[in-house]
CSV table of C-alpha atoms in Angstrom, one decimal:
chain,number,residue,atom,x,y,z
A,19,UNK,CA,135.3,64.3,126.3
A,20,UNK,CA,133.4,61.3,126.7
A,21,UNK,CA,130.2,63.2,128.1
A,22,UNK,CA,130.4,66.2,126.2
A,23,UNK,CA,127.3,66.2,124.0
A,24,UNK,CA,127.1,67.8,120.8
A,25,UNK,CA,123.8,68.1,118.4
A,26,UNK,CA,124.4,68.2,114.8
A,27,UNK,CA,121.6,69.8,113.0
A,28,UNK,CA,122.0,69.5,108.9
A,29,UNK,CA,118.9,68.5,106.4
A,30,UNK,CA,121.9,66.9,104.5
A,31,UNK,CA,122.5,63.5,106.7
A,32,UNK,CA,125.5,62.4,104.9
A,33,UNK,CA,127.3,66.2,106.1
A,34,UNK,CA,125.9,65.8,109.4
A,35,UNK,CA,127.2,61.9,109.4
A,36,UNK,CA,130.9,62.5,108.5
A,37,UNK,CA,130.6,65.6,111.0
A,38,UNK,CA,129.4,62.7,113.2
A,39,UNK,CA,132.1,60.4,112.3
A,40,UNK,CA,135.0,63.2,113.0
A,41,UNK,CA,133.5,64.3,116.4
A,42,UNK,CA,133.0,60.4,118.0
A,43,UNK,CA,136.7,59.9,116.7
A,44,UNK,CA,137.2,62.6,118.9
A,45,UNK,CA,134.8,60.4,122.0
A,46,UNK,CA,132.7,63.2,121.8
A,47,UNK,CA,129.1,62.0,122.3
A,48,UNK,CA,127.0,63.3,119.4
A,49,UNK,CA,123.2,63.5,118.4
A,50,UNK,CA,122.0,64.3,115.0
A,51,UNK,CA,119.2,66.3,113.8
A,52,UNK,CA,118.0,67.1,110.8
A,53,UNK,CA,114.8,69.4,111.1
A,54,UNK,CA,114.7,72.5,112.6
A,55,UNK,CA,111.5,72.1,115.1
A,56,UNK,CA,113.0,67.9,116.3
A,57,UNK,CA,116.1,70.3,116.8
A,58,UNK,CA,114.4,71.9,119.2
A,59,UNK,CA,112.6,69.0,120.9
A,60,UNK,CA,115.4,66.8,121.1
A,61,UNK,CA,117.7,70.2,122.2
A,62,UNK,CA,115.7,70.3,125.2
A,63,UNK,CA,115.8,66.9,126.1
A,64,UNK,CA,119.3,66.3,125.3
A,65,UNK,CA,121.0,69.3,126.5
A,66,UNK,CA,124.1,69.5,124.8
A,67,UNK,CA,127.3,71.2,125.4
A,68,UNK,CA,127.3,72.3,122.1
A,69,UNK,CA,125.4,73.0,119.0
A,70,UNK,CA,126.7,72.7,115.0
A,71,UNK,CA,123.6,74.3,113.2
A,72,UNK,CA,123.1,74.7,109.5
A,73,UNK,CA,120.8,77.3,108.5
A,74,UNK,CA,118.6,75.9,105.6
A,75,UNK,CA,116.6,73.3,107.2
A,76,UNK,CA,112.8,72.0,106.6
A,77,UNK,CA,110.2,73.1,109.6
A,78,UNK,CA,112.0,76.1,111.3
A,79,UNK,CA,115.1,77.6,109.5
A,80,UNK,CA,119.0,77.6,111.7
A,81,UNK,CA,118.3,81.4,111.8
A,82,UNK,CA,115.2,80.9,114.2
A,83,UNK,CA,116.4,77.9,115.8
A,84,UNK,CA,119.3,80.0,117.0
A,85,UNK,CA,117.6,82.3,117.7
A,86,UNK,CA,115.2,80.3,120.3
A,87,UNK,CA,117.6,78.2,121.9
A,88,UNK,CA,119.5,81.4,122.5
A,89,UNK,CA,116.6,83.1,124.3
A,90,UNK,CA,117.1,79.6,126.8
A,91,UNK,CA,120.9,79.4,126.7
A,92,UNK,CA,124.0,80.3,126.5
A,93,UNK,CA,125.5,77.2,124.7
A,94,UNK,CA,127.8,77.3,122.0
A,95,UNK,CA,126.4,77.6,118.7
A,96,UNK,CA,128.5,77.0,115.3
A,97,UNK,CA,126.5,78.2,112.2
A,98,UNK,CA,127.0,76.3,109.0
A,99,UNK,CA,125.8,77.7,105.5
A,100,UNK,CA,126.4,78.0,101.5
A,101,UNK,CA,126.0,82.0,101.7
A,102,UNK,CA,129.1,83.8,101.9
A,103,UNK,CA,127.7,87.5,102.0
A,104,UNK,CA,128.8,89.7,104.9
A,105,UNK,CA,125.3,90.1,105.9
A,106,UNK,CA,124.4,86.8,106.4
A,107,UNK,CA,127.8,86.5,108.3
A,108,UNK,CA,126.9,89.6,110.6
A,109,UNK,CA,123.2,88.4,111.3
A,110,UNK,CA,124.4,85.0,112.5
A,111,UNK,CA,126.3,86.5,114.9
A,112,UNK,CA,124.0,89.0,115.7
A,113,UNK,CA,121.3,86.3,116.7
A,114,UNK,CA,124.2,84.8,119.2
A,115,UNK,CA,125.9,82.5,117.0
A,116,UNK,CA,129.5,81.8,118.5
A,117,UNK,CA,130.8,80.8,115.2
A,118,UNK,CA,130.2,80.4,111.7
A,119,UNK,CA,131.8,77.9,108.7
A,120,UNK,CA,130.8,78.6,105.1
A,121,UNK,CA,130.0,75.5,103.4
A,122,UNK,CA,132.1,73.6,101.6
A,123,UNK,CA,134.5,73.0,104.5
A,124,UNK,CA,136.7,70.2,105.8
A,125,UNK,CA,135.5,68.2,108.7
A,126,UNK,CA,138.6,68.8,110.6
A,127,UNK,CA,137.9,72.5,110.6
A,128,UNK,CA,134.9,72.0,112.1
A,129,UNK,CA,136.3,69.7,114.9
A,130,UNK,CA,139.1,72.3,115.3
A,131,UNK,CA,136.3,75.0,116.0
A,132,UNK,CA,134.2,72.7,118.0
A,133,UNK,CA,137.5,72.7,120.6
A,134,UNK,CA,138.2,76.2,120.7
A,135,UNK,CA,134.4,77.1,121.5
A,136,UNK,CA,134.2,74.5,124.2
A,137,UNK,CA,137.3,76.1,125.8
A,138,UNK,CA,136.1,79.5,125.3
A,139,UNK,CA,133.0,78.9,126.8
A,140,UNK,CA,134.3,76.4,130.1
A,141,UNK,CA,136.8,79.4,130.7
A,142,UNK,CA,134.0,82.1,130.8
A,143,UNK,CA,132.0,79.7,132.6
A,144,UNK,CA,135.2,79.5,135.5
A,145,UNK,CA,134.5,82.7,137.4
A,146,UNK,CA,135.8,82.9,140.8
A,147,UNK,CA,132.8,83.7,143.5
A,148,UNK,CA,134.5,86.6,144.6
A,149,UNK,CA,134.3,88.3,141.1
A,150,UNK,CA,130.4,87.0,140.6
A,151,UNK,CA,128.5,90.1,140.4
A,152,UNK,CA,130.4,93.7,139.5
A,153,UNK,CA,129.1,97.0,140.1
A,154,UNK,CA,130.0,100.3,138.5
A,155,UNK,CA,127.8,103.3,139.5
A,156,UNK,CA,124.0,102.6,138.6
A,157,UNK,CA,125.1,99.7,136.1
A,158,UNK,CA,124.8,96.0,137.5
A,159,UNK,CA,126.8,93.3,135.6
A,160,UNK,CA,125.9,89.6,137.7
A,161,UNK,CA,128.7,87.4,135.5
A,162,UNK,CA,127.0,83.8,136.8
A,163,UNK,CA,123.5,84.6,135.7
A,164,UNK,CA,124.3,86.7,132.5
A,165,UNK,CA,122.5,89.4,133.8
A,166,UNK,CA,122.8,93.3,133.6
A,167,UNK,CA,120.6,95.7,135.6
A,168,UNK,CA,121.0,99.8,134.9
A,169,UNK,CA,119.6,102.0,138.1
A,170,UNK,CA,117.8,98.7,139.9
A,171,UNK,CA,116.0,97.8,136.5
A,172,UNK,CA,116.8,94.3,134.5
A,173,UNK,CA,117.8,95.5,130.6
A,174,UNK,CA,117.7,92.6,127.8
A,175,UNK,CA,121.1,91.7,126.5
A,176,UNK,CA,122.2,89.0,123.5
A,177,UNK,CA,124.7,86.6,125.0
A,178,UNK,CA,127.3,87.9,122.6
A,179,UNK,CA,126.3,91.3,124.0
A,180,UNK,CA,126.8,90.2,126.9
A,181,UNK,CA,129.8,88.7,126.3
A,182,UNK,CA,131.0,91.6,125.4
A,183,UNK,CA,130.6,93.5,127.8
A,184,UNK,CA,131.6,91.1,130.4
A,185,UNK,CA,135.1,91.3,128.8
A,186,UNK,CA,135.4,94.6,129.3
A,187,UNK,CA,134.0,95.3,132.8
A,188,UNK,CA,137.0,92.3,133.5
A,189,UNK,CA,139.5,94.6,132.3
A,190,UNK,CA,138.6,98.0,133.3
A,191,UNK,CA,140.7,100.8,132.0
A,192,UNK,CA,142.6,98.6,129.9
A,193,UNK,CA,142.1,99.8,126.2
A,194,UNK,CA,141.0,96.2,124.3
A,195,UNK,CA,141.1,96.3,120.4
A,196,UNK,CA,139.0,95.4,118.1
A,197,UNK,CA,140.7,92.2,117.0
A,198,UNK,CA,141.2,91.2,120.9
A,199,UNK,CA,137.8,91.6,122.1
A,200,UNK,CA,136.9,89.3,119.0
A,201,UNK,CA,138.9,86.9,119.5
A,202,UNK,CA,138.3,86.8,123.2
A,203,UNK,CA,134.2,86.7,122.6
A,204,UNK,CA,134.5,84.7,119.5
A,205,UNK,CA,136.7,82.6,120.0
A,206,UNK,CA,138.1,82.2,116.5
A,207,UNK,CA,141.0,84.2,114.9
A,208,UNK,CA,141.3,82.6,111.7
A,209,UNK,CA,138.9,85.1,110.1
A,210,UNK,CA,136.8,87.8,111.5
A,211,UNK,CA,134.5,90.9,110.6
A,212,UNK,CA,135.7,93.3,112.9
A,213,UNK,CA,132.7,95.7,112.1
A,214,UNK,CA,130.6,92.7,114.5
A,215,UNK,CA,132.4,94.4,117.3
A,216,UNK,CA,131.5,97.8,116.7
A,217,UNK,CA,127.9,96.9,115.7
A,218,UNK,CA,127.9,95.2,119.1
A,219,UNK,CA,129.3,97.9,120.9
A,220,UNK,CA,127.2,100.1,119.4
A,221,UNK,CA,124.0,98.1,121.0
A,222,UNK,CA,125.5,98.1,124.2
A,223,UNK,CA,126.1,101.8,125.0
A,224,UNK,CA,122.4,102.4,123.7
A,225,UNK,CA,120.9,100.0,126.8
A,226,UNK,CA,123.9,101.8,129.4
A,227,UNK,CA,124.9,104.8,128.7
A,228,UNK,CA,123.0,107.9,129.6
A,229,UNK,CA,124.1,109.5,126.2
A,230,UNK,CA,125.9,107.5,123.9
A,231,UNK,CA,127.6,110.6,122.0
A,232,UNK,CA,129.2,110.8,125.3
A,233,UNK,CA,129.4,107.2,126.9
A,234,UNK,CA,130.5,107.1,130.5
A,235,UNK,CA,130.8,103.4,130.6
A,236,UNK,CA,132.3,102.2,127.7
A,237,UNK,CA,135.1,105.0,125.7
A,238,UNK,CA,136.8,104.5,122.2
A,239,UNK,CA,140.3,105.0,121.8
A,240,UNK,CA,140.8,106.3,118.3
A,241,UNK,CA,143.1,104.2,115.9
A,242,UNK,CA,143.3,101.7,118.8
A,243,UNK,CA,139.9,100.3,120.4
A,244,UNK,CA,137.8,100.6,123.0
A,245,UNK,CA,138.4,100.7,127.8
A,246,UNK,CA,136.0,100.4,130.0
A,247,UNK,CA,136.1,103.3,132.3
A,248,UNK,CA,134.6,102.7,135.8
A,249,UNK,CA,135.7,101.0,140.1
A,250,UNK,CA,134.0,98.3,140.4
A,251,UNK,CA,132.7,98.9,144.0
């Protein structure tokens, strides 16, 4: 754990110090941040594994900071915050965040969901060559490069939309619920809006399916969840 770098980004330095503190007991190698546009520049330079990100901060708020460094990566991002609303939880989410902890929390949560994203994300990182890039009719899915092209032409996806879908394509015809893909994406199964996965399923079909009253791609199972339907060829 020695080399796995993880940012801290809090305008509170004595939360992002004990975070510290927890994470180096830990040996993992951590950088802290306070400011939402030095997040950025020292993201860059730094490159972390990982990225703890609180959402009120001076300069650029979490929300956009997230937001950027999502448009450049796919690294783990755990969203700290005093709001508890739904809404807040859902857009989070919806911006890419892996994870979110509502504030006031205990350090050792956070280190607990710190581990389970780093595994989640070195296990979808470990796909065999040979299962690299899948195909199913005019839809493209390239699983390395976290792309998705529909008849030849590249469409925009979140990496949680993404993520989503890659989890499906990788079980086709298997009927996934709700709780399963979350926990699967996620990574997290303490606590969960399940409505994230229908919002996000719901974004999907609109950018693959031809009509999504009548998806060809991606089916719901009523009272259960949701299968993939396709051969990869």
């Amino acid at each position: 754990m020695r080399n796995t770098r993880i940012m801290v980004v809090d305008d509170e330095l004595e939360i992002a110090e004990l975070i510290k503190d927890y994470l180096e007991a830990e040996r993992y190698e951590v950088l802290i941040s306070t400011d939402g546009n030095e997040c950025l520049k020292l993201f860059r330079e730094y490159q972390p594994q990982l990225i703890v990100l609180d959402i009120m901060l001076p300069g650029l708020d979490g929300m956009e900071v997230c937001r950027t460094i999502r448009a450049e990566s796919a690294v783990p991002i755990i969203m700290l915050s005093a709001k508890k609303t739904e809404v807040d939880k859902i857009l989070g989410l919806g911006l890419g965040a892996d994870d979110y902890v509502v504030k006031p929390f205990s350090p050792g949560e956070v280190v607990a969901r710190v581990k389970a994203q780093l595994r989640r994300f070195h296990h979808l990182s470990a796909v065999p060559d040979n299962h690299a890039c899948l195909s199913f009719g005019n839809l493209e899915i390239d699983l390395k490069a976290y792309t998705v092209k529909r008849n030849g032409e590249s469409v925009e996806f979140t990496t949680k939309e993404f993520e989503v879908l890659r989890f499906l394509a990788l079980h086709p015809n298997q009927v996934l619920t709700r709780q399963q893909i979350y926990e699967n994406v996620w990574g997290v199964n303490e606590y969960g809006d399940l409505n994230t996965v229908t919002i996000h399923i719901k974004k999907i079909r609109e950018k693959i399916e031809d009509d999504i009253s009548s998806p060809a791609f991606i089916k719901t199972v009523w009272g259960v969840g949701y299968k993939f339907e396709g051969k990869d060829k």
